[in-house]
Amino acid sequence: MSDLRHSRVVRPFRAGFIAAAAVTVYGAVTGRDKVQWVAKPLLMPLLAADVATDRTVSDPVGRTVLLGSLGAATIGDVLLIEPDNDRRLIAGASSFAVMQTGYSVLWWRQGGRPRPEIAVPRLLAWLGAAALMRVKAPTVAAALTAYGATLGSAAVLASDPGLAPGAKNIAGLNIPNADPRSRLGLGALLFTVSDGLIVLRRLFARSERSRRVTEGVVLATYAAAQYLLADPRAHARD
């Protein structure tokens, strides 16, 4: 593996992403929608700028797929600034389904493959969530269930031990180390947690305060996930 994958250089766009994520979470928790409208649409473009300017990765196809995935996520981010609007929620889920498909393509190209011991628990969780939404939120159940299939597929590939052969794998999760590829499984897990909280918020959060706090956690876990998943060096091909 090239040492470039582990090089420590200043990456200002990723630093900007962290700042924008913090402002976005603050806007959600405090109910300041105008703050979110300013900060949240900057998240994925900042990561895309990092991808576009990172010259340590010499895989033009992977770079293009990753940039396309971040573009789809940008649309989803804007749509979900108003998460209580069902039409925007469905449209946002569609955008993120495109993104998850792009991530799956990247990880498949990296050698990620589905393994039964990793796929089965995620399949059961997907079926349980689908059943719950069908009962509690039938108007959005079909769209979110379809999106959940793309999320689960990406998560299964991201957790394949073959992606990061130097990392320990515990309970189907690669334990992060110096190799950026070892962090993909954790990123996918955080994404799953974030999306699971969206469902729980939609179904069970009743008070304004609980909805704001939950949305803040949704955004924090989402930002952490994207920070790990969109690292171009995790998609470099030796």
PDB file of C-alpha atoms in Angstrom:
ATOM      1  CA  MET A   1       0.000   0.000   0.000  1.00  0.00           C
ATOM      2  CA  SER A   2       1.268   3.442  -0.831  1.00  0.00           C
ATOM      3  CA  ASP A   3       2.433   5.578   2.080  1.00  0.00           C
ATOM      4  CA  LEU A   4       0.401   8.380   0.574  1.00  0.00           C
ATOM      5  CA  ARG A   5      -2.710   6.772   1.978  1.00  0.00           C
ATOM      6  CA  HIS A   6      -1.419   7.501   5.464  1.00  0.00           C
ATOM      7  CA  SER A   7       0.170  10.889   4.796  1.00  0.00           C
ATOM      8  CA  ARG A   8      -0.778  13.655   7.181  1.00  0.00           C
ATOM      9  CA  VAL A   9      -1.223  16.911   5.312  1.00  0.00           C
ATOM     10  CA  VAL A  10      -3.395  19.893   6.030  1.00  0.00           C
ATOM     11  CA  ARG A  11      -6.770  19.446   4.342  1.00  0.00           C
ATOM     12  CA  PRO A  12      -8.601  22.774   4.688  1.00  0.00           C
ATOM     13  CA  PHE A  13     -11.819  21.641   3.030  1.00  0.00           C
ATOM     14  CA  ARG A  14     -12.289  18.856   5.566  1.00  0.00           C
ATOM     15  CA  ALA A  15     -11.624  21.349   8.353  1.00  0.00           C
ATOM     16  CA  GLY A  16     -14.271  23.589   6.802  1.00  0.00           C
ATOM     17  CA  PHE A  17     -16.639  20.621   6.728  1.00  0.00           C
ATOM     18  CA  ILE A  18     -16.215  20.097  10.474  1.00  0.00           C
ATOM     19  CA  ALA A  19     -17.010  23.760  11.112  1.00  0.00           C
ATOM     20  CA  ALA A  20     -20.076  23.700   8.847  1.00  0.00           C
ATOM     21  CA  ALA A  21     -21.280  20.478  10.500  1.00  0.00           C
ATOM     22  CA  ALA A  22     -21.004  22.042  13.963  1.00  0.00           C
ATOM     23  CA  VAL A  23     -23.013  25.075  12.826  1.00  0.00           C
ATOM     24  CA  THR A  24     -25.615  22.817  11.199  1.00  0.00           C
ATOM     25  CA  VAL A  25     -26.086  20.792  14.379  1.00  0.00           C
ATOM     26  CA  TYR A  26     -26.354  24.004  16.390  1.00  0.00           C
ATOM     27  CA  GLY A  27     -29.038  25.297  14.028  1.00  0.00           C
ATOM     28  CA  ALA A  28     -31.024  22.081  14.363  1.00  0.00           C
ATOM     29  CA  VAL A  29     -30.860  21.866  18.152  1.00  0.00           C
ATOM     30  CA  THR A  30     -31.782  25.531  18.647  1.00  0.00           C
ATOM     31  CA  GLY A  31     -34.467  25.573  15.955  1.00  0.00           C
ATOM     32  CA  ARG A  32     -32.669  28.186  13.852  1.00  0.00           C
ATOM     33  CA  ASP A  33     -33.640  27.058  10.364  1.00  0.00           C
ATOM     34  CA  LYS A  34     -31.908  30.031   8.731  1.00  0.00           C
ATOM     35  CA  VAL A  35     -28.603  28.868  10.198  1.00  0.00           C
ATOM     36  CA  GLN A  36     -29.160  25.420   8.702  1.00  0.00           C
ATOM     37  CA  TRP A  37     -30.032  26.907   5.325  1.00  0.00           C
ATOM     38  CA  VAL A  38     -26.652  28.628   5.299  1.00  0.00           C
ATOM     39  CA  ALA A  39     -24.452  25.854   6.705  1.00  0.00           C
ATOM     40  CA  LYS A  40     -25.968  22.515   5.707  1.00  0.00           C
ATOM     41  CA  PRO A  41     -25.763  22.969   1.906  1.00  0.00           C
ATOM     42  CA  LEU A  42     -22.019  23.554   2.325  1.00  0.00           C
ATOM     43  CA  LEU A  43     -21.301  20.129   3.841  1.00  0.00           C
ATOM     44  CA  MET A  44     -21.022  17.884   0.808  1.00  0.00           C
ATOM     45  CA  PRO A  45     -19.508  20.548  -1.496  1.00  0.00           C
ATOM     46  CA  LEU A  46     -16.684  20.951   1.021  1.00  0.00           C
ATOM     47  CA  LEU A  47     -16.041  17.206   0.988  1.00  0.00           C
ATOM     48  CA  ALA A  48     -16.307  17.238  -2.805  1.00  0.00           C
ATOM     49  CA  ALA A  49     -13.686  20.004  -2.939  1.00  0.00           C
ATOM     50  CA  ASP A  50     -11.403  17.818  -0.830  1.00  0.00           C
ATOM     51  CA  VAL A  51     -11.924  14.936  -3.252  1.00  0.00           C
ATOM     52  CA  ALA A  52     -11.324  17.125  -6.292  1.00  0.00           C
ATOM     53  CA  THR A  53      -8.079  18.598  -4.923  1.00  0.00           C
ATOM     54  CA  ASP A  54      -6.622  15.402  -3.452  1.00  0.00           C
ATOM     55  CA  ARG A  55      -3.930  14.405  -5.933  1.00  0.00           C
ATOM     56  CA  THR A  56      -2.801  11.319  -4.068  1.00  0.00           C
ATOM     57  CA  VAL A  57      -5.607   9.300  -5.643  1.00  0.00           C
ATOM     58  CA  SER A  58      -5.038   8.303  -9.266  1.00  0.00           C
ATOM     59  CA  ASP A  59      -8.355   6.588  -9.960  1.00  0.00           C
ATOM     60  CA  PRO A  60     -10.437   8.888 -12.197  1.00  0.00           C
ATOM     61  CA  VAL A  61     -13.446   6.555 -12.278  1.00  0.00           C
ATOM     62  CA  GLY A  62     -13.588   6.268  -8.513  1.00  0.00           C
ATOM     63  CA  ARG A  63     -13.160  10.023  -8.132  1.00  0.00           C
ATOM     64  CA  THR A  64     -16.037  10.655 -10.541  1.00  0.00           C
ATOM     65  CA  VAL A  65     -18.361   8.203  -8.784  1.00  0.00           C
ATOM     66  CA  LEU A  66     -17.505   9.693  -5.394  1.00  0.00           C
ATOM     67  CA  LEU A  67     -18.152  13.243  -6.618  1.00  0.00           C
ATOM     68  CA  GLY A  68     -21.468  12.143  -8.127  1.00  0.00           C
ATOM     69  CA  SER A  69     -22.461  10.522  -4.843  1.00  0.00           C
ATOM     70  CA  LEU A  70     -21.675  13.707  -2.948  1.00  0.00           C
ATOM     71  CA  GLY A  71     -23.699  15.694  -5.460  1.00  0.00           C
ATOM     72  CA  ALA A  72     -26.723  13.487  -4.810  1.00  0.00           C
ATOM     73  CA  ALA A  73     -26.162  13.875  -1.056  1.00  0.00           C
ATOM     74  CA  THR A  74     -26.115  17.661  -1.442  1.00  0.00           C
ATOM     75  CA  ILE A  75     -29.611  17.563  -2.931  1.00  0.00           C
ATOM     76  CA  GLY A  76     -30.754  15.292  -0.114  1.00  0.00           C
ATOM     77  CA  ASP A  77     -29.262  17.608   2.491  1.00  0.00           C
ATOM     78  CA  VAL A  78     -31.202  20.593   1.178  1.00  0.00           C
ATOM     79  CA  LEU A  79     -34.440  18.655   0.971  1.00  0.00           C
ATOM     80  CA  LEU A  80     -34.103  17.383   4.530  1.00  0.00           C
ATOM     81  CA  ILE A  81     -33.611  20.784   6.099  1.00  0.00           C
ATOM     82  CA  GLU A  82     -37.369  20.426   6.637  1.00  0.00           C
ATOM     83  CA  PRO A  83     -37.483  16.794   7.869  1.00  0.00           C
ATOM     84  CA  ASP A  84     -41.138  16.951   8.932  1.00  0.00           C
ATOM     85  CA  ASN A  85     -42.364  17.502   5.377  1.00  0.00           C
ATOM     86  CA  ASP A  86     -43.195  14.053   4.022  1.00  0.00           C
ATOM     87  CA  ARG A  87     -42.794  15.040   0.366  1.00  0.00           C
ATOM     88  CA  ARG A  88     -39.346  16.435   1.033  1.00  0.00           C
ATOM     89  CA  LEU A  89     -38.496  13.381   3.135  1.00  0.00           C
ATOM     90  CA  ILE A  90     -39.373  11.033   0.280  1.00  0.00           C
ATOM     91  CA  ALA A  91     -37.475  13.121  -2.268  1.00  0.00           C
ATOM     92  CA  GLY A  92     -34.493  13.332   0.066  1.00  0.00           C
ATOM     93  CA  ALA A  93     -34.503   9.565   0.560  1.00  0.00           C
ATOM     94  CA  SER A  94     -34.428   9.139  -3.212  1.00  0.00           C
ATOM     95  CA  SER A  95     -31.375  11.396  -3.472  1.00  0.00           C
ATOM     96  CA  PHE A  96     -29.591   9.497  -0.743  1.00  0.00           C
ATOM     97  CA  ALA A  97     -30.452   6.203  -2.444  1.00  0.00           C
ATOM     98  CA  VAL A  98     -28.436   7.432  -5.425  1.00  0.00           C
ATOM     99  CA  MET A  99     -25.587   8.299  -3.074  1.00  0.00           C
ATOM    100  CA  GLN A 100     -25.655   4.902  -1.343  1.00  0.00           C
ATOM    101  CA  THR A 101     -25.641   3.166  -4.719  1.00  0.00           C
ATOM    102  CA  GLY A 102     -22.578   5.156  -5.687  1.00  0.00           C
ATOM    103  CA  TYR A 103     -20.835   4.165  -2.470  1.00  0.00           C
ATOM    104  CA  SER A 104     -21.685   0.520  -3.130  1.00  0.00           C
ATOM    105  CA  VAL A 105     -20.103   0.784  -6.578  1.00  0.00           C
ATOM    106  CA  LEU A 106     -16.949   2.241  -5.042  1.00  0.00           C
ATOM    107  CA  TRP A 107     -16.627  -0.470  -2.421  1.00  0.00           C
ATOM    108  CA  TRP A 108     -17.393  -3.232  -4.895  1.00  0.00           C
ATOM    109  CA  ARG A 109     -14.592  -1.912  -7.108  1.00  0.00           C
ATOM    110  CA  GLN A 110     -12.345  -1.982  -4.041  1.00  0.00           C
ATOM    111  CA  GLY A 111     -13.100  -5.675  -3.576  1.00  0.00           C
ATOM    112  CA  GLY A 112     -15.882  -5.489  -1.014  1.00  0.00           C
ATOM    113  CA  ARG A 113     -18.263  -8.434  -1.186  1.00  0.00           C
ATOM    114  CA  PRO A 114     -21.344  -9.428   0.858  1.00  0.00           C
ATOM    115  CA  ARG A 115     -20.748 -11.981   3.596  1.00  0.00           C
ATOM    116  CA  PRO A 116     -23.639 -13.854   5.236  1.00  0.00           C
ATOM    117  CA  GLU A 117     -22.506 -13.161   8.790  1.00  0.00           C
ATOM    118  CA  ILE A 118     -22.512  -9.435   8.020  1.00  0.00           C
ATOM    119  CA  ALA A 119     -25.552  -9.311   5.751  1.00  0.00           C
ATOM    120  CA  VAL A 120     -28.040 -11.331   7.830  1.00  0.00           C
ATOM    121  CA  PRO A 121     -28.230  -9.017  10.893  1.00  0.00           C
ATOM    122  CA  ARG A 122     -28.655  -5.999   8.617  1.00  0.00           C
ATOM    123  CA  LEU A 123     -31.350  -7.774   6.643  1.00  0.00           C
ATOM    124  CA  LEU A 124     -33.284  -8.544   9.821  1.00  0.00           C
ATOM    125  CA  ALA A 125     -32.958  -4.930  10.986  1.00  0.00           C
ATOM    126  CA  TRP A 126     -34.210  -3.709   7.596  1.00  0.00           C
ATOM    127  CA  LEU A 127     -37.222  -6.030   7.724  1.00  0.00           C
ATOM    128  CA  GLY A 128     -38.049  -4.895  11.264  1.00  0.00           C
ATOM    129  CA  ALA A 129     -37.830  -1.223  10.345  1.00  0.00           C
ATOM    130  CA  ALA A 130     -39.939  -1.785   7.242  1.00  0.00           C
ATOM    131  CA  ALA A 131     -42.665  -3.495   9.259  1.00  0.00           C
ATOM    132  CA  LEU A 132     -42.657  -0.727  11.872  1.00  0.00           C
ATOM    133  CA  MET A 133     -42.958   2.012   9.264  1.00  0.00           C
ATOM    134  CA  ARG A 134     -45.716   0.182   7.426  1.00  0.00           C
ATOM    135  CA  VAL A 135     -47.783   0.256  10.630  1.00  0.00           C
ATOM    136  CA  LYS A 136     -46.789   3.659  12.001  1.00  0.00           C
ATOM    137  CA  ALA A 137     -46.019   5.736   8.898  1.00  0.00           C
ATOM    138  CA  PRO A 138     -47.602   4.163   5.807  1.00  0.00           C
ATOM    139  CA  THR A 139     -47.322   7.347   3.729  1.00  0.00           C
ATOM    140  CA  VAL A 140     -43.524   7.201   3.718  1.00  0.00           C
ATOM    141  CA  ALA A 141     -42.984   3.491   4.341  1.00  0.00           C
ATOM    142  CA  ALA A 142     -42.432   2.398   0.732  1.00  0.00           C
ATOM    143  CA  ALA A 143     -39.908   5.116  -0.083  1.00  0.00           C
ATOM    144  CA  LEU A 144     -37.935   4.722   3.129  1.00  0.00           C
ATOM    145  CA  THR A 145     -37.951   0.934   2.867  1.00  0.00           C
ATOM    146  CA  ALA A 146     -36.545   1.141  -0.661  1.00  0.00           C
ATOM    147  CA  TYR A 147     -33.892   3.567   0.532  1.00  0.00           C
ATOM    148  CA  GLY A 148     -33.087   1.240   3.426  1.00  0.00           C
ATOM    149  CA  ALA A 149     -32.249  -1.497   0.934  1.00  0.00           C
ATOM    150  CA  THR A 150     -29.572   0.705  -0.673  1.00  0.00           C
ATOM    151  CA  LEU A 151     -28.267   1.729   2.752  1.00  0.00           C
ATOM    152  CA  GLY A 152     -28.029  -1.892   3.896  1.00  0.00           C
ATOM    153  CA  SER A 153     -26.300  -3.011   0.718  1.00  0.00           C
ATOM    154  CA  ALA A 154     -23.662  -0.297   1.051  1.00  0.00           C
ATOM    155  CA  ALA A 155     -23.160  -1.067   4.739  1.00  0.00           C
ATOM    156  CA  VAL A 156     -22.619  -4.761   4.065  1.00  0.00           C
ATOM    157  CA  LEU A 157     -19.924  -4.056   1.478  1.00  0.00           C
ATOM    158  CA  ALA A 158     -18.253  -1.403   3.661  1.00  0.00           C
ATOM    159  CA  SER A 159     -17.915  -3.923   6.490  1.00  0.00           C
ATOM    160  CA  ASP A 160     -16.221  -6.628   4.428  1.00  0.00           C
ATOM    161  CA  PRO A 161     -12.904  -7.537   6.132  1.00  0.00           C
ATOM    162  CA  GLY A 162     -11.397  -7.865   2.661  1.00  0.00           C
ATOM    163  CA  LEU A 163     -11.534  -4.097   2.223  1.00  0.00           C
ATOM    164  CA  ALA A 164      -9.032  -3.553   5.017  1.00  0.00           C
ATOM    165  CA  PRO A 165      -7.038  -6.768   5.461  1.00  0.00           C
ATOM    166  CA  GLY A 166      -4.807  -5.194   8.086  1.00  0.00           C
ATOM    167  CA  ALA A 167      -7.694  -4.311  10.414  1.00  0.00           C
ATOM    168  CA  LYS A 168      -9.270  -6.438  13.099  1.00  0.00           C
ATOM    169  CA  ASN A 169     -12.898  -7.336  12.497  1.00  0.00           C
ATOM    170  CA  ILE A 170     -15.129  -7.683  15.536  1.00  0.00           C
ATOM    171  CA  ALA A 171     -18.809  -8.641  15.210  1.00  0.00           C
ATOM    172  CA  GLY A 172     -18.798  -7.779  11.524  1.00  0.00           C
ATOM    173  CA  LEU A 173     -17.150  -4.380  11.960  1.00  0.00           C
ATOM    174  CA  ASN A 174     -13.648  -3.452  10.852  1.00  0.00           C
ATOM    175  CA  ILE A 175     -11.882  -1.704  13.719  1.00  0.00           C
ATOM    176  CA  PRO A 176     -10.425   1.588  12.456  1.00  0.00           C
ATOM    177  CA  ASN A 177      -6.659   1.917  12.195  1.00  0.00           C
ATOM    178  CA  ALA A 178      -4.262   3.992  10.114  1.00  0.00           C
ATOM    179  CA  ASP A 179      -5.727   2.652   6.853  1.00  0.00           C
ATOM    180  CA  PRO A 180      -8.646   4.904   5.766  1.00  0.00           C
ATOM    181  CA  ARG A 181     -10.397   1.843   4.306  1.00  0.00           C
ATOM    182  CA  SER A 182     -10.695   0.379   7.790  1.00  0.00           C
ATOM    183  CA  ARG A 183     -12.975   3.301   8.728  1.00  0.00           C
ATOM    184  CA  LEU A 184     -15.581   2.652   6.038  1.00  0.00           C
ATOM    185  CA  GLY A 185     -17.456   0.119   8.155  1.00  0.00           C
ATOM    186  CA  LEU A 186     -17.695   2.565  11.057  1.00  0.00           C
ATOM    187  CA  GLY A 187     -18.872   5.273   8.670  1.00  0.00           C
ATOM    188  CA  ALA A 188     -21.582   2.985   7.310  1.00  0.00           C
ATOM    189  CA  LEU A 189     -22.620   2.069  10.862  1.00  0.00           C
ATOM    190  CA  LEU A 190     -22.911   5.746  11.811  1.00  0.00           C
ATOM    191  CA  PHE A 191     -24.978   6.351   8.682  1.00  0.00           C
ATOM    192  CA  THR A 192     -27.287   3.517   9.685  1.00  0.00           C
ATOM    193  CA  VAL A 193     -27.633   4.959  13.199  1.00  0.00           C
ATOM    194  CA  SER A 194     -28.403   8.391  11.759  1.00  0.00           C
ATOM    195  CA  ASP A 195     -31.068   7.063   9.413  1.00  0.00           C
ATOM    196  CA  GLY A 196     -32.528   4.862  12.128  1.00  0.00           C
ATOM    197  CA  LEU A 197     -32.920   7.933  14.320  1.00  0.00           C
ATOM    198  CA  ILE A 198     -34.750   9.687  11.489  1.00  0.00           C
ATOM    199  CA  VAL A 199     -37.326   6.890  11.576  1.00  0.00           C
ATOM    200  CA  LEU A 200     -37.582   6.951  15.375  1.00  0.00           C
ATOM    201  CA  ARG A 201     -37.918  10.734  15.352  1.00  0.00           C
ATOM    202  CA  ARG A 202     -40.659  10.510  12.733  1.00  0.00           C
ATOM    203  CA  LEU A 203     -42.577   7.912  14.725  1.00  0.00           C
ATOM    204  CA  PHE A 204     -42.038   8.725  18.385  1.00  0.00           C
ATOM    205  CA  ALA A 205     -40.664  12.232  19.024  1.00  0.00           C
ATOM    206  CA  ARG A 206     -43.664  14.330  20.097  1.00  0.00           C
ATOM    207  CA  SER A 207     -42.386  17.443  21.856  1.00  0.00           C
ATOM    208  CA  GLU A 208     -40.600  20.240  20.037  1.00  0.00           C
ATOM    209  CA  ARG A 209     -37.571  19.834  22.274  1.00  0.00           C
ATOM    210  CA  SER A 210     -37.257  16.095  21.680  1.00  0.00           C
ATOM    211  CA  ARG A 211     -37.565  16.612  17.943  1.00  0.00           C
ATOM    212  CA  ARG A 212     -34.830  19.247  17.919  1.00  0.00           C
ATOM    213  CA  VAL A 213     -32.442  17.227  20.075  1.00  0.00           C
ATOM    214  CA  THR A 214     -33.004  14.100  18.027  1.00  0.00           C
ATOM    215  CA  GLU A 215     -32.444  16.047  14.815  1.00  0.00           C
ATOM    216  CA  GLY A 216     -29.178  17.322  16.240  1.00  0.00           C
ATOM    217  CA  VAL A 217     -28.012  13.767  16.927  1.00  0.00           C
ATOM    218  CA  VAL A 218     -29.172  12.716  13.443  1.00  0.00           C
ATOM    219  CA  LEU A 219     -27.061  15.430  11.868  1.00  0.00           C
ATOM    220  CA  ALA A 220     -24.025  14.821  14.084  1.00  0.00           C
ATOM    221  CA  THR A 221     -23.899  11.101  13.287  1.00  0.00           C
ATOM    222  CA  TYR A 222     -24.588  11.824   9.613  1.00  0.00           C
ATOM    223  CA  ALA A 223     -21.709  14.309   9.413  1.00  0.00           C
ATOM    224  CA  ALA A 224     -19.338  11.898  11.146  1.00  0.00           C
ATOM    225  CA  ALA A 225     -20.372   9.151   8.729  1.00  0.00           C
ATOM    226  CA  GLN A 226     -19.777  11.256   5.646  1.00  0.00           C
ATOM    227  CA  TYR A 227     -16.433  12.451   6.964  1.00  0.00           C
ATOM    228  CA  LEU A 228     -15.258   8.834   7.049  1.00  0.00           C
ATOM    229  CA  LEU A 229     -17.001   7.565   3.930  1.00  0.00           C
ATOM    230  CA  ALA A 230     -16.038  10.404   1.600  1.00  0.00           C
ATOM    231  CA  ASP A 231     -12.318  10.321   2.320  1.00  0.00           C
ATOM    232  CA  PRO A 232     -10.879   9.904  -1.208  1.00  0.00           C
ATOM    233  CA  ARG A 233      -7.903   7.982   0.165  1.00  0.00           C
ATOM    234  CA  ALA A 234     -10.248   5.264   1.374  1.00  0.00           C
ATOM    235  CA  HIS A 235     -11.171   4.706  -2.267  1.00  0.00           C
ATOM    236  CA  ALA A 236      -7.657   4.727  -3.719  1.00  0.00           C
ATOM    237  CA  ARG A 237      -6.725   1.649  -5.701  1.00  0.00           C
ATOM    238  CA  ASP A 238      -3.260   0.201  -5.278  1.00  0.00           C
TER     239      ASP A 238
END
